[in-house]
Coordinates of C-alpha atoms and ligand atoms in Angstrom, one line a residue:
M1 CA -19.0 -44.8 30.5
M2 CA -16.2 -47.4 30.5
I3 CA -16.6 -47.9 26.8
K4 CA -16.2 -44.1 26.2
K5 CA -13.0 -44.1 28.3
I6 CA -11.6 -47.0 26.3
L7 CA -12.5 -45.2 23.0
V8 CA -10.8 -42.0 24.1
L9 CA -7.7 -44.0 25.0
V10 CA -7.8 -45.8 21.6
V11 CA -8.0 -42.5 19.8
I12 CA -5.1 -41.0 21.8
F13 CA -3.0 -44.1 21.3
S14 CA -3.6 -44.2 17.5
F15 CA -2.7 -40.5 17.3
F16 CA 0.7 -41.1 18.9
A17 CA 1.2 -44.2 16.9
C18 CA 0.6 -42.3 13.7
S19 CA 2.8 -39.4 14.6
K20 CA 5.6 -41.9 15.0
S21 CA 5.5 -43.3 11.6
L22 CA 7.2 -41.7 8.6
S23 CA 5.3 -40.7 5.5
E24 CA 6.2 -42.4 2.2
K25 CA 7.9 -39.2 1.0
E26 CA 10.0 -39.0 4.2
K27 CA 11.0 -42.6 3.8
Q28 CA 12.1 -42.1 0.3
E29 CA 14.2 -39.1 1.2
Y30 CA 15.9 -40.7 4.2
T31 CA 16.5 -43.9 2.1
A32 CA 18.2 -41.8 -0.6
K33 CA 20.2 -39.8 1.9
G34 CA 21.2 -43.0 3.9
K35 CA 22.3 -44.8 0.7
E36 CA 24.4 -41.8 -0.3
I37 CA 26.1 -41.6 3.1
A38 CA 26.7 -45.3 3.3
Q39 CA 28.2 -45.3 -0.2
A40 CA 30.4 -42.3 0.6
S41 CA 31.6 -44.1 3.7
F42 CA 32.3 -47.3 1.9
N43 CA 34.2 -45.5 -0.8
A44 CA 36.3 -43.6 1.8
L45 CA 37.2 -46.8 3.7
S46 CA 37.7 -48.9 0.6
S47 CA 40.0 -46.5 -1.3
E48 CA 42.2 -46.1 1.8
L49 CA 42.2 -49.8 2.3
T50 CA 43.2 -50.5 -1.3
K51 CA 46.0 -47.9 -1.1
Q52 CA 47.4 -49.4 2.1
M53 CA 47.2 -53.0 0.7
K54 CA 49.2 -51.8 -2.4
L55 CA 51.7 -50.1 -0.2
G56 CA 52.4 -53.0 2.2
G57 CA 49.8 -55.7 2.1
P58 CA 47.7 -56.9 5.1
K59 CA 50.7 -56.2 7.4
Q60 CA 50.2 -52.5 6.7
A61 CA 46.5 -52.4 6.0
I62 CA 45.4 -54.1 9.2
P63 CA 47.0 -51.6 11.6
F64 CA 45.7 -48.9 9.3
C65 CA 42.1 -50.1 9.7
N66 CA 42.8 -50.5 13.5
V67 CA 43.7 -46.8 13.8
Q68 CA 41.8 -45.1 11.0
A69 CA 38.5 -46.9 10.4
M70 CA 36.7 -45.2 13.3
P71 CA 38.2 -41.7 12.7
I72 CA 37.2 -42.0 9.0
T73 CA 33.6 -42.8 9.8
N74 CA 33.5 -40.2 12.6
Q75 CA 34.7 -37.5 10.2
L76 CA 32.0 -38.5 7.7
S77 CA 29.4 -38.5 10.5
E78 CA 30.4 -34.9 11.3
T79 CA 30.3 -33.8 7.6
H80 CA 26.8 -35.3 7.1
N81 CA 25.5 -34.4 10.5
V82 CA 24.6 -38.1 11.3
S83 CA 26.1 -40.9 13.3
I84 CA 27.5 -43.6 11.1
K85 CA 28.2 -47.1 12.4
R86 CA 29.2 -50.4 10.9
T87 CA 28.0 -53.3 12.9
T88 CA 27.8 -57.1 12.8
D89 CA 26.9 -60.3 14.6
K90 CA 30.5 -61.5 14.2
L91 CA 32.6 -58.8 15.7
R92 CA 36.2 -57.9 15.1
N93 CA 36.3 -54.6 17.0
A94 CA 34.1 -54.8 20.1
A95 CA 33.4 -51.0 19.8
N96 CA 31.2 -51.9 16.8
K97 CA 28.8 -54.0 19.0
P98 CA 25.2 -54.1 17.7
T99 CA 22.2 -52.8 19.6
V100 CA 19.2 -55.1 20.0
R101 CA 17.5 -53.6 17.0
E102 CA 20.6 -53.8 14.8
L103 CA 21.0 -57.5 15.7
E104 CA 17.4 -58.2 14.9
L105 CA 17.8 -56.6 11.5
I106 CA 21.1 -58.5 10.8
H107 CA 19.2 -61.8 11.5
R108 CA 16.3 -60.7 9.3
Y109 CA 18.7 -59.9 6.5
K110 CA 20.3 -63.3 6.9
N111 CA 17.1 -65.3 7.2
S112 CA 14.3 -63.5 5.3
E113 CA 14.1 -64.1 1.6
E114 CA 11.5 -61.4 1.2
M115 CA 13.6 -58.7 2.8
Q116 CA 16.4 -59.2 0.2
H117 CA 18.9 -56.4 0.5
A118 CA 16.6 -53.4 0.7
P119 CA 17.5 -50.7 3.2
V120 CA 15.2 -50.1 6.2
V121 CA 14.3 -46.6 7.4
E122 CA 12.4 -46.2 10.6
K123 CA 11.7 -43.9 13.6
D124 CA 12.6 -45.2 17.1
D125 CA 10.8 -44.5 20.4
N126 CA 12.8 -41.3 20.9
N127 CA 11.7 -40.0 17.4
K128 CA 15.2 -40.5 16.0
I129 CA 15.3 -41.7 12.4
H130 CA 17.5 -44.6 11.5
F131 CA 18.8 -46.0 8.2
Y132 CA 20.0 -49.6 7.9
A133 CA 21.5 -51.4 4.9
P134 CA 23.4 -54.6 4.5
I135 CA 27.2 -54.9 4.0
I136 CA 28.1 -57.7 1.7
I137 CA 31.4 -59.5 1.5
K138 CA 33.3 -59.0 -1.8
D139 CA 36.3 -60.9 -3.2
K140 CA 38.8 -58.3 -1.9
C141 CA 37.5 -58.6 1.7
L142 CA 38.5 -62.2 2.0
V143 CA 42.2 -61.7 2.7
C144 CA 41.1 -60.4 6.1
H145 CA 37.7 -61.9 6.6
G146 CA 37.8 -65.2 4.6
K147 CA 38.3 -68.8 5.6
L148 CA 41.4 -69.4 7.7
G149 CA 44.1 -71.3 5.7
E150 CA 42.4 -70.4 2.4
E151 CA 42.0 -66.8 1.4
L152 CA 43.0 -65.7 4.9
N153 CA 46.4 -67.0 5.6
V154 CA 47.7 -67.9 9.0
K155 CA 50.2 -65.0 9.1
T156 CA 47.5 -62.4 8.4
D157 CA 45.2 -64.0 10.9
S158 CA 47.9 -63.7 13.6
I159 CA 48.4 -60.0 12.9
I160 CA 44.6 -59.5 13.2
K161 CA 44.5 -61.5 16.5
T162 CA 47.3 -59.5 18.1
L163 CA 45.2 -56.4 17.6
Y164 CA 41.8 -58.1 18.1
P165 CA 42.3 -61.2 20.4
N166 CA 38.5 -61.8 20.4
D167 CA 38.0 -61.5 16.6
I168 CA 35.4 -63.8 15.1
A169 CA 35.0 -61.9 11.9
I170 CA 36.4 -64.6 9.7
G171 CA 35.2 -67.6 7.7
Y172 CA 33.2 -65.5 5.2
S173 CA 32.6 -66.2 1.5
E174 CA 31.9 -63.8 -1.3
G175 CA 28.3 -62.6 -1.2
D176 CA 27.8 -63.3 2.6
L177 CA 26.2 -60.7 4.8
R178 CA 29.1 -59.2 6.8
G179 CA 26.9 -56.8 8.8
I180 CA 25.0 -53.6 8.3
W181 CA 25.4 -49.9 8.0
S182 CA 23.5 -48.2 10.8
I183 CA 23.0 -44.4 10.3
E184 CA 21.2 -42.3 12.8
F185 CA 20.0 -38.9 11.6
E186 CA 20.9 -36.4 14.3
K187 CA 18.6 -33.5 13.3
N188 CA 15.5 -35.3 12.3
K189 CA 15.1 -33.2 9.2
I190 CA 15.3 -33.7 5.5
W191 CA 18.3 -31.9 4.0
Q192 CA 17.9 -28.8 1.9
K193 CA 18.9 -29.7 -1.5
Ligands
HEC1 C1 43.4 -55.5 5.3 C2 42.5 -56.3 6.1 C3 41.0 -56.0 5.9 C4 40.3 -56.1 4.7 C5 40.9 -56.3 3.3 C6 38.9 -55.8 5.0 N1 38.8 -55.6 6.4 FE1 37.0 -55.3 7.4 N2 38.1 -55.0 9.1 C7 39.4 -55.1 9.2 C8 39.8 -54.6 10.5 C9 41.2 -54.6 11.1 C10 38.6 -54.2 11.2 C11 38.5 -53.6 12.5 C12 38.4 -52.1 12.3 C13 38.2 -51.3 13.5 O1 39.0 -51.4 14.5 O2 37.2 -50.5 13.5 C14 37.6 -54.5 10.2 C15 36.2 -54.3 10.5 C16 35.2 -54.4 9.6 C17 33.8 -54.2 9.9 C18 33.2 -53.6 11.2 C19 32.6 -54.6 12.1 C20 33.6 -55.4 13.1 O3 33.6 -56.6 13.0 O4 34.3 -54.7 13.8 C21 33.1 -54.4 8.8 C22 31.6 -54.3 8.6 C23 34.1 -54.9 7.8 N3 35.3 -54.9 8.3 C24 33.7 -55.2 6.5 C25 34.7 -55.4 5.5 C26 34.3 -55.5 4.1 C27 32.9 -55.5 3.6 C28 35.5 -55.6 3.4 C29 35.7 -55.7 1.9 C30 35.1 -54.6 1.1 C31 36.6 -55.6 4.4 N4 36.0 -55.4 5.7 C32 37.9 -55.7 4.1 C33 40.3 -55.6 8.3 C34 40.0 -55.7 6.9

């Protein structure tokens, strides 16, 4: 009798466990969509940043990021019907604080050889689908995220620190993991193409 009950429980449990996982096809589609949105967000932020740097250097580009980085990603979130976040284990803006899961993945990207830089797509306990992909430091990021006294000069750092007194997003080298894109799909559906 007891064994029967346990068996029934096991069957019920595995049914729920299965319904939670994504099929290979879904994974591929969400990965492609996530990559596309992360790339579009990167392009939008990066082109504005380059423009502001040309216009007035870090003195102009930093306040621009301060005011515009969030609205730009929020606008893109609306357009794509997702929520787009950039997060990290070394924060500049506290509003970008990672969740437990995000922090776990950042550590995995940093420490696991096998994970490389491949995106992760998964369903959470509330059936929401998430896309995560690494953000890597490039040469042009170093003026604002590099080593103090080297690529990041003291003057630029002091402008950053007036806006972000608790900033620890410095000391990076090219190729380092800066953080991750974290995209939550709102509607849980694959887009009509
Ligand atoms: C002109 C200075 C500047 C440059 C260049 C710059 N950033 Fe930033 N970065 C900032 C500022 C300012 C913020 C805070 C933005 C905000 O308030 O949302 C920021 C925030 C971030 C965040 C969000 C996480 C956090 O700590 O708040 C990431 C990720 C990031 N930058 C990555 C990059 C990458 C990658 C590059 C190069 C492609 C780059 N940044 C170039 C100034 C800069």
